[in-house]
Coordinates of C-alpha atoms in Angstrom, one line a residue:
M22 CA 0.0 0.0 0.0
S23 CA 1.4 3.4 -1.0
L24 CA 1.2 6.4 1.3
T25 CA 0.0 9.7 0.0
L26 CA 2.1 12.8 0.8
S27 CA -0.4 14.1 3.4
Q28 CA -0.5 10.7 5.1
L29 CA 3.3 10.5 5.2
K30 CA 3.6 14.1 6.5
S31 CA 1.1 13.4 9.3
A32 CA 2.8 10.1 10.2
L33 CA 6.3 11.6 10.3
W34 CA 5.3 14.6 12.3
D35 CA 3.5 12.4 14.8
G36 CA 6.6 10.4 15.1
A37 CA 8.7 13.5 15.7
N38 CA 6.3 14.6 18.4
T39 CA 7.3 11.6 20.5
L40 CA 10.1 13.9 21.7
R41 CA 7.7 16.4 23.0
G42 CA 8.1 16.8 26.7
S43 CA 11.5 15.0 26.7
A44 CA 14.9 16.5 27.6
V45 CA 15.6 17.1 23.9
D46 CA 15.1 20.8 23.2
R47 CA 12.7 21.4 20.3
T48 CA 15.2 23.5 18.5
D49 CA 17.4 20.4 18.2
W50 CA 14.8 18.0 16.9
K51 CA 16.0 18.2 13.3
G52 CA 19.4 16.8 14.3
Y53 CA 17.7 13.6 15.6
I54 CA 14.5 13.0 13.6
L55 CA 15.9 13.6 10.1
P56 CA 18.8 11.1 10.5
L57 CA 16.4 8.6 12.0
L58 CA 14.1 8.9 9.0
F59 CA 17.1 8.4 6.7
F60 CA 18.2 5.3 8.6
K61 CA 14.7 3.8 8.3
R62 CA 14.6 4.6 4.6
I63 CA 17.9 2.9 3.9
S64 CA 16.9 -0.2 5.8
D65 CA 13.5 -0.5 4.2
V66 CA 14.9 -0.1 0.7
W67 CA 17.7 -2.6 1.5
D68 CA 15.0 -5.1 2.4
E69 CA 13.2 -4.6 -0.9
E70 CA 16.4 -5.0 -2.8
T71 CA 17.2 -8.2 -0.9
A72 CA 13.7 -9.6 -1.7
E73 CA 14.1 -8.7 -5.4
A74 CA 17.5 -10.4 -5.5
A75 CA 16.0 -13.5 -4.0
E76 CA 13.4 -13.6 -6.7
T77 CA 16.1 -13.1 -9.4
F78 CA 18.7 -15.5 -8.1
G79 CA 16.5 -18.1 -6.4
D80 CA 18.1 -20.0 -3.5
A81 CA 21.5 -18.3 -3.9
D82 CA 22.5 -16.2 -0.9
P83 CA 21.6 -12.6 -1.8
S84 CA 24.6 -11.4 0.2
L85 CA 26.7 -12.8 -2.7
F86 CA 25.4 -10.1 -4.9
P87 CA 26.1 -6.8 -3.2
E88 CA 25.6 -4.9 -6.4
V89 CA 21.9 -5.1 -6.0
H90 CA 22.1 -2.7 -3.1
R91 CA 22.6 1.1 -3.5
F92 CA 23.9 1.3 0.0
T93 CA 25.6 -1.4 2.1
V94 CA 24.0 -2.2 5.5
P95 CA 26.5 -4.2 7.6
D96 CA 25.4 -7.2 9.6
G97 CA 23.8 -6.1 12.9
C98 CA 23.3 -2.5 11.7
H99 CA 19.8 -2.8 10.2
W100 CA 16.8 -0.9 11.6
R101 CA 15.3 -4.1 12.9
D102 CA 18.6 -4.9 14.8
V103 CA 18.3 -1.6 16.7
R104 CA 14.5 -2.2 17.2
E105 CA 15.2 -5.5 18.8
T106 CA 17.8 -4.1 21.2
A107 CA 16.6 -4.5 24.8
S108 CA 18.9 -2.0 26.5
N109 CA 21.4 0.7 25.7
V110 CA 19.4 1.4 22.6
G111 CA 21.1 4.7 22.0
T112 CA 24.5 3.0 21.8
A113 CA 23.2 0.4 19.4
L114 CA 21.6 3.1 17.2
L115 CA 24.8 5.2 17.2
H116 CA 26.9 2.0 16.3
A117 CA 24.5 1.2 13.4
M118 CA 24.7 4.6 11.9
Q119 CA 28.5 4.8 12.2
E120 CA 29.0 1.4 10.6
I121 CA 26.7 2.3 7.7
E122 CA 28.8 5.5 7.2
R123 CA 32.0 3.4 7.2
A124 CA 30.6 0.9 4.8
N125 CA 29.6 3.6 2.3
P126 CA 32.6 6.1 2.5
D127 CA 32.0 7.6 -0.9
T128 CA 28.3 8.4 -0.5
L129 CA 27.4 8.4 3.2
Y130 CA 30.5 9.6 5.0
R131 CA 29.4 11.5 8.2
V132 CA 25.9 11.7 6.7
F133 CA 24.2 11.0 10.0
G134 CA 25.8 14.0 11.7
T135 CA 26.9 14.1 15.4
A136 CA 23.7 13.3 17.3
D137 CA 24.5 12.1 20.8
W138 CA 22.2 9.1 20.8
G139 CA 24.2 7.5 23.7
N140 CA 23.4 10.4 26.1
K141 CA 21.0 8.7 28.5
E142 CA 20.1 12.0 30.2
K143 CA 18.5 13.0 26.9
F144 CA 17.5 9.6 25.6
T145 CA 16.3 7.0 28.0
D146 CA 15.8 3.5 26.5
E147 CA 12.1 4.0 26.9
L148 CA 12.1 7.2 24.9
L149 CA 14.2 5.7 22.1
K150 CA 12.0 2.6 22.0
D151 CA 8.9 4.8 21.7
L152 CA 10.6 6.8 18.9
I153 CA 11.7 3.8 17.0
E154 CA 8.4 2.0 17.3
G155 CA 6.7 5.1 16.0
F156 CA 8.8 5.2 12.9
S157 CA 8.7 1.4 12.5
A158 CA 5.0 1.8 11.8
I159 CA 5.8 4.0 8.8
P160 CA 6.8 2.0 5.7
L161 CA 9.5 3.9 3.8
G162 CA 10.5 1.5 1.0
N163 CA 10.1 2.4 -2.7
Q164 CA 7.0 0.2 -2.9
S165 CA 5.2 2.3 -0.2
V166 CA 6.7 5.8 -0.8
S167 CA 8.0 7.2 -4.1
T168 CA 11.1 9.2 -4.1
D169 CA 9.2 12.4 -4.9
V170 CA 6.7 11.9 -2.1
L171 CA 9.4 11.0 0.4
G172 CA 11.5 14.0 -0.7
D173 CA 8.6 16.3 -0.3
A174 CA 7.8 15.0 3.1
Y175 CA 11.4 15.4 4.1
E176 CA 11.3 19.1 3.0
Y177 CA 8.1 19.4 4.9
L178 CA 9.8 18.3 8.1
I179 CA 12.7 20.7 7.5
G180 CA 10.1 23.5 7.2
K181 CA 8.4 22.4 10.4
F182 CA 11.7 22.4 12.2
A183 CA 12.4 25.9 10.8
D184 CA 9.1 27.1 12.3
V185 CA 10.1 25.6 15.7
T186 CA 13.5 27.3 15.6
R187 CA 12.5 30.6 14.1
R188 CA 13.8 32.5 17.1
N189 CA 17.1 30.6 17.0
K190 CA 18.4 31.5 13.5
A191 CA 16.4 29.0 11.4
G192 CA 17.5 31.2 8.5
E193 CA 20.9 29.7 8.8
F194 CA 19.6 26.4 7.4
Y195 CA 16.3 27.2 5.7
T196 CA 15.2 29.6 3.0
P197 CA 11.4 29.8 2.3
R198 CA 10.7 27.7 -0.7
S199 CA 8.7 30.4 -2.4
V200 CA 11.8 32.6 -2.4
V201 CA 13.9 29.6 -3.7
R202 CA 11.6 28.9 -6.5
M203 CA 11.5 32.6 -7.6
M204 CA 15.3 32.8 -7.6
V205 CA 15.6 29.6 -9.6
E206 CA 12.9 30.8 -12.1
I207 CA 15.0 33.9 -12.6
L208 CA 18.2 32.0 -13.2
D209 CA 16.4 29.4 -15.3
P210 CA 19.0 26.6 -15.1
Q211 CA 19.1 24.3 -18.2
E212 CA 19.7 20.6 -18.6
G213 CA 23.3 19.7 -18.0
E214 CA 24.4 22.9 -16.5
S215 CA 26.5 23.0 -13.3
I216 CA 24.9 24.3 -10.1
Y217 CA 26.7 25.6 -7.0
D218 CA 25.5 27.0 -3.6
P219 CA 28.3 28.2 -1.3
A220 CA 25.9 28.5 1.7
C221 CA 23.7 25.5 0.9
G222 CA 21.9 25.0 4.2
T223 CA 19.7 21.9 3.8
G224 CA 20.1 21.8 0.1
G225 CA 16.9 23.5 -0.9
M226 CA 18.3 25.8 -3.6
L227 CA 20.1 22.9 -5.3
L228 CA 17.0 20.8 -5.3
G229 CA 15.0 23.8 -6.5
A230 CA 17.3 24.1 -9.6
I231 CA 16.9 20.4 -10.3
E232 CA 13.1 20.5 -9.9
H233 CA 12.9 23.5 -12.2
V234 CA 14.4 21.5 -15.0
A235 CA 12.1 18.6 -14.3
R236 CA 9.0 20.9 -14.3
K237 CA 10.0 22.0 -17.8
G238 CA 10.2 18.5 -19.0
G239 CA 13.9 18.1 -18.8
D240 CA 15.9 15.2 -17.4
P241 CA 17.3 15.9 -13.9
R242 CA 19.9 13.2 -14.3
T243 CA 21.8 15.5 -16.6
F244 CA 22.8 17.4 -13.4
F245 CA 24.4 14.3 -11.8
G246 CA 28.1 15.1 -11.2
K247 CA 27.4 18.8 -11.6
I248 CA 25.7 19.6 -8.2
Y249 CA 27.9 21.3 -5.6
G250 CA 27.3 22.8 -2.2
Q251 CA 29.2 23.9 0.8
E252 CA 27.9 24.4 4.3
K253 CA 29.8 25.3 7.5
N254 CA 27.5 23.6 10.0
L255 CA 28.0 19.8 10.3
T256 CA 24.5 18.9 11.2
T257 CA 23.0 21.1 8.4
S258 CA 25.4 19.8 5.8
S259 CA 24.5 16.2 6.8
I260 CA 20.8 17.1 6.4
A261 CA 21.5 18.5 2.9
R262 CA 23.2 15.3 1.8
M263 CA 20.3 13.2 3.2
N264 CA 17.9 15.6 1.5
L265 CA 19.5 15.1 -2.0
V266 CA 19.7 11.3 -1.6
L267 CA 16.0 11.1 -0.5
H268 CA 15.1 13.1 -3.6
G269 CA 16.8 10.4 -5.7
I270 CA 19.7 12.6 -6.6
E271 CA 23.0 10.8 -7.2
D272 CA 26.6 11.9 -7.8
F273 CA 26.7 15.3 -6.0
Q274 CA 29.2 17.0 -3.7
I275 CA 28.3 18.7 -0.4
A276 CA 31.3 19.8 1.5
R277 CA 31.3 20.7 5.2
E278 CA 33.6 23.7 5.6
D279 CA 33.7 27.5 6.0
T280 CA 33.3 28.8 2.4
L281 CA 34.9 32.2 3.0
R282 CA 38.0 30.8 4.9
H283 CA 38.4 27.4 3.2
P284 CA 36.5 27.0 -0.1
A285 CA 36.2 23.3 -0.9
F286 CA 36.1 23.2 -4.6
G287 CA 39.3 24.1 -6.6
D288 CA 40.2 23.7 -10.2
A289 CA 43.6 22.0 -10.5
S290 CA 43.8 23.1 -14.2
T291 CA 43.7 26.8 -13.4
G292 CA 44.8 26.9 -9.8
G293 CA 41.7 28.9 -9.0
L294 CA 38.2 28.1 -7.8
L295 CA 36.0 25.6 -9.7
T296 CA 33.5 27.5 -11.7
F297 CA 29.9 26.9 -12.5
D298 CA 27.0 27.9 -14.9
C299 CA 24.6 28.8 -12.1
V300 CA 25.6 30.1 -8.6
I301 CA 22.8 30.6 -6.1
A302 CA 22.8 31.3 -2.3
N303 CA 21.2 32.9 0.7
P304 CA 24.3 33.5 2.9
P305 CA 24.0 34.8 6.4
F306 CA 23.1 38.5 6.6
S307 CA 26.0 40.8 7.5
L308 CA 28.2 38.1 8.9
K309 CA 30.7 39.3 11.4
E310 CA 34.3 38.0 11.8
W311 CA 34.0 36.3 8.5
G312 CA 37.8 36.0 7.9
R313 CA 38.9 39.4 6.6
D314 CA 42.5 38.8 7.7
L315 CA 42.7 35.8 5.3
W316 CA 41.3 37.8 2.4
E317 CA 44.1 40.4 2.6
S318 CA 46.2 37.7 0.9
D319 CA 43.5 35.4 -0.4
P320 CA 45.1 32.6 -2.4
W321 CA 41.9 32.3 -4.5
S322 CA 42.0 35.9 -5.7
R323 CA 38.4 36.6 -4.6
A324 CA 39.0 40.1 -3.4
R325 CA 39.3 41.5 -6.9
Y326 CA 36.9 44.4 -6.2
G327 CA 38.0 45.1 -2.7
I328 CA 38.0 43.7 0.9
P329 CA 34.7 44.1 2.8
P330 CA 34.7 45.3 6.4
E331 CA 35.1 42.8 9.2
S332 CA 31.6 43.4 10.5
Y333 CA 29.8 42.9 7.1
G334 CA 30.6 39.7 5.2
D335 CA 27.9 40.2 2.5
Y336 CA 30.3 41.3 -0.3
A337 CA 32.7 38.6 0.6
F338 CA 30.1 36.0 -0.3
V339 CA 29.2 38.1 -3.4
Q340 CA 32.8 38.1 -4.6
H341 CA 33.2 34.4 -3.8
M342 CA 30.2 33.7 -6.0
I343 CA 31.5 35.9 -8.8
A344 CA 34.8 34.1 -8.7
S345 CA 32.8 30.8 -8.9
M346 CA 30.9 31.9 -12.1
A347 CA 32.2 30.3 -15.3
P348 CA 34.3 32.8 -17.3
T349 CA 32.6 31.8 -20.5
G350 CA 29.0 31.1 -21.6
D351 CA 25.9 32.4 -19.9
S352 CA 27.1 32.1 -16.3
R353 CA 24.9 33.9 -13.8
M354 CA 24.2 34.1 -10.1
A355 CA 21.4 35.1 -7.7
V356 CA 22.1 36.0 -4.1
V357 CA 20.0 37.1 -1.1
L358 CA 21.4 40.2 0.7
P359 CA 20.2 42.6 3.3
Q360 CA 19.1 45.8 1.7
G361 CA 21.8 47.7 3.6
A362 CA 24.3 46.2 1.1
L363 CA 22.6 48.3 -1.6
F364 CA 23.6 51.6 -0.2
R365 CA 26.2 51.3 2.6
K366 CA 29.3 53.4 1.8
G367 CA 33.0 52.8 2.7
A368 CA 34.6 49.6 1.5
E369 CA 31.3 48.1 0.5
G370 CA 30.4 51.2 -1.6
K371 CA 33.7 50.8 -3.5
I372 CA 33.0 47.2 -4.2
R373 CA 29.5 47.9 -5.4
T374 CA 30.7 50.7 -7.6
A375 CA 33.3 48.4 -9.2
L376 CA 30.7 45.7 -9.8
L377 CA 28.4 48.3 -11.5
K378 CA 31.2 49.7 -13.6
E379 CA 32.1 46.2 -14.8
D380 CA 28.4 45.8 -15.7
L381 CA 27.9 42.6 -13.8
I382 CA 24.8 43.6 -11.9
E383 CA 21.7 42.9 -13.9
A384 CA 18.8 43.3 -11.4
V385 CA 18.0 44.3 -7.8
I386 CA 14.7 43.1 -6.3
G387 CA 13.7 44.5 -3.0
L388 CA 11.5 42.1 -0.9
A389 CA 9.0 42.7 1.9
P390 CA 10.3 42.6 5.5
N391 CA 10.0 39.5 7.7
L392 CA 10.0 37.0 4.9
F393 CA 13.1 35.2 6.1
Y394 CA 13.6 33.1 9.2
G395 CA 15.7 34.6 11.9
T396 CA 15.4 38.2 10.8
Q397 CA 12.6 40.8 10.4
L398 CA 14.8 42.8 8.0
A399 CA 13.8 43.3 4.4
G400 CA 16.0 41.4 2.1
C401 CA 16.7 41.8 -1.5
I402 CA 17.8 39.5 -4.4
V403 CA 20.7 40.7 -6.6
I404 CA 21.1 39.1 -10.0
L405 CA 24.6 39.2 -11.6
R406 CA 25.5 37.9 -15.1
R407 CA 28.9 37.4 -16.6
K408 CA 27.8 38.5 -20.1
K409 CA 24.5 40.4 -20.3
P410 CA 22.4 40.3 -23.5
E411 CA 23.0 43.3 -25.7
A412 CA 19.7 45.0 -24.8
R413 CA 20.5 44.8 -21.0
K414 CA 24.1 46.1 -21.2
K415 CA 24.9 49.2 -19.1
K416 CA 21.5 48.9 -17.4
V417 CA 20.2 47.6 -14.1
M418 CA 16.6 46.7 -13.4
I419 CA 15.4 48.0 -9.9
V420 CA 12.3 46.3 -8.6
D421 CA 10.4 47.3 -5.5
A422 CA 8.4 44.2 -4.5
S423 CA 8.0 45.2 -0.9
S424 CA 4.2 45.2 -1.1
L425 CA 4.0 41.7 -2.5
F426 CA 3.4 39.5 0.5
R427 CA 0.8 37.8 2.6
K428 CA 0.9 38.9 6.2
G429 CA 1.1 36.1 8.7
R430 CA 0.9 36.1 12.5
A431 CA 4.7 35.8 13.1
Q432 CA 6.1 35.9 9.6
N433 CA 5.2 37.3 6.2
F434 CA 4.9 35.0 3.2
L435 CA 5.7 35.3 -0.5
D436 CA 3.0 33.4 -2.3
P437 CA 3.3 31.9 -5.8
E438 CA 1.3 34.7 -7.5
H439 CA 3.7 37.2 -5.9
S440 CA 6.9 35.5 -7.0
Q441 CA 5.4 34.9 -10.5
K442 CA 4.8 38.6 -10.9
I443 CA 8.3 39.4 -10.0
V444 CA 9.7 36.8 -12.4
E445 CA 7.5 38.3 -15.2
W446 CA 8.8 41.8 -14.5
Y447 CA 12.4 40.5 -14.6
R448 CA 11.9 38.7 -17.9
T449 CA 10.3 41.6 -19.7
F450 CA 12.9 44.0 -18.3
Q451 CA 10.8 47.1 -18.7
D452 CA 9.6 49.9 -16.5
V453 CA 6.5 49.0 -14.4
E454 CA 4.7 52.0 -12.9
D455 CA 5.4 52.4 -9.1
R456 CA 7.1 48.9 -9.2
A457 CA 10.1 48.7 -11.4
K458 CA 12.5 50.9 -13.4
V459 CA 15.3 50.0 -15.8
V460 CA 18.1 52.5 -15.1
T461 CA 21.3 53.2 -16.9
L462 CA 24.7 53.1 -15.3
D463 CA 24.9 56.9 -16.0
E464 CA 21.8 57.4 -13.9
I465 CA 23.2 55.3 -11.1
K466 CA 26.5 57.2 -11.3
K467 CA 24.5 60.5 -10.8
E468 CA 23.1 59.0 -7.6
G469 CA 26.5 58.3 -6.3
W470 CA 26.5 54.6 -7.3
T471 CA 23.9 53.7 -4.7
L472 CA 21.4 51.0 -5.5
N473 CA 19.0 52.2 -2.8
I474 CA 15.6 51.2 -4.3
S475 CA 13.8 54.3 -3.2
R476 CA 16.2 56.4 -5.2
Y477 CA 14.8 54.9 -8.4
V478 CA 11.3 53.5 -7.6
L479 CA 9.0 55.6 -5.6
P480 CA 6.0 53.9 -3.8
P481 CA 2.6 54.9 -5.2
I482 CA 0.9 57.8 -3.6
G483 CA -2.3 56.5 -2.1
E484 CA -5.7 58.0 -3.0
D485 CA -6.3 58.7 0.7
I486 CA -3.4 61.2 0.8
P487 CA -5.0 64.8 0.8
P488 CA -3.5 67.7 -1.0
L489 CA -0.8 69.7 0.9
P490 CA -3.0 72.6 2.0
E491 CA -5.6 70.3 3.4
A492 CA -2.9 68.3 5.2
I493 CA -1.5 71.5 6.7
D494 CA -5.0 72.6 7.9
A495 CA -5.6 69.2 9.4
F496 CA -2.3 69.3 11.2
K497 CA -3.0 72.7 12.7
A498 CA -6.4 71.6 13.9
A499 CA -4.9 68.4 15.5
L500 CA -2.2 70.5 17.1
A501 CA -4.7 73.0 18.6
E502 CA -6.8 70.1 19.9
A503 CA -3.7 68.5 21.5
R504 CA -2.8 71.7 23.2
A505 CA -6.3 72.2 24.5
T506 CA -6.4 68.7 25.9
E507 CA -3.0 69.3 27.5
E508 CA -4.3 72.5 29.2
H509 CA -7.4 70.7 30.5
L510 CA -5.2 68.0 32.0
R511 CA -3.0 70.6 33.7
N512 CA -6.1 72.2 35.2
V513 CA -7.4 68.9 36.5
L514 CA -4.0 68.1 38.1
N515 CA -3.7 71.5 39.7
K516 CA -7.2 71.3 41.2
G517 CA -6.4 67.9 42.6
G518 CA -3.2 69.1 44.1
W519 CA -1.0 66.8 42.1
L520 CA 1.0 69.7 40.6
E521 CA 2.7 72.3 42.7

């Protein structure tokens, strides 16, 4: 029996809620539940592969044909082995995960992260047994759950955990999927192109690029071997790798390292960074202590346009991404930045000016505030292209999309109709009244090389705004009323003896 997406979502979230009321902080749930789901999936698929091998090879021992398995599950390290463990369940679980990683060094090295399953103050045997029994009731083999459904359910869990950890910088690992899809639609990756995310979080943008091609009828397999991501956080990078595997993606590279200090992907033929057709990222806003001292003599030559200040790492990521764009072809990039990066002066102003003079910046899209987890600041998306089409050269499209959002209780949302409108504006690359303006580099130069959106696109004047004389009269009347009220209050206080 196959599970629907809604059934699987419900079952997985119910399983996760086994931890409610335990010593495990809710903000840490993702580091335990997601690896557990992955372990169960590997075991269930291994069972199906074994059964298929038995049908194919008859009475022969299926273990003699390891090629039938995508992943190796060593003896004693299957889900059912842990399920049957009577005591010290956490130790057994940790052992099973570590042995699976060792048995699959090329594909699953450190994929389960660093969860402290053996910590009995967090995980009593009773709690782990309840957790394992809950997941045991969910069939996760290919016959029960397709790759697409399981991948979507996994993304759903990541989103739920982002909701739980909103106050604890969930933005460090999760970008709202509506924003991801919009950025991918703008970049429009094609079959066979290479994709790179230097701040990949849980892998959502890489998956978004692959799914974009699939939606257009392309073959996602043409991306295999051309998907690259780097993520500083060990747990998050592990989740990204699990995420790609569960979506059926093979032959990718996710590196766990600090991108600005130690970029993971070099090109031996050039001695520089490996370059890609599409580069996309939502790096941390205004990262402090990002490694400026190393950039003063950066061996990768990323500081071509200048060295950003120590307290703002935004243009360090931008320059790393530019250095990672292929020098030929239609290489392009999309990056999420705080809007302050559009107009701050000093070192950042000099870098921005240099990028504009080199005609790399194609579009700036200002978004509504409170769209991203972990910050209420309004972000923006900056599109850069190595070689612009002739009609777009020496021009930048400035878009004010700050009014396009659905207000939520704790967070605002960019709905599909909003993102689609922004994509349409970008593609037409024409002025839109009160929304977008295509400006020349000469116009930007006159404004002091700022990209402050309000310098180019003014918000519409509402019909409820009165003419200036009426506004002045209304202000004078309100001021007179306020003064009369203040005088009345003073008289009351004097009569009551509260004022001397």
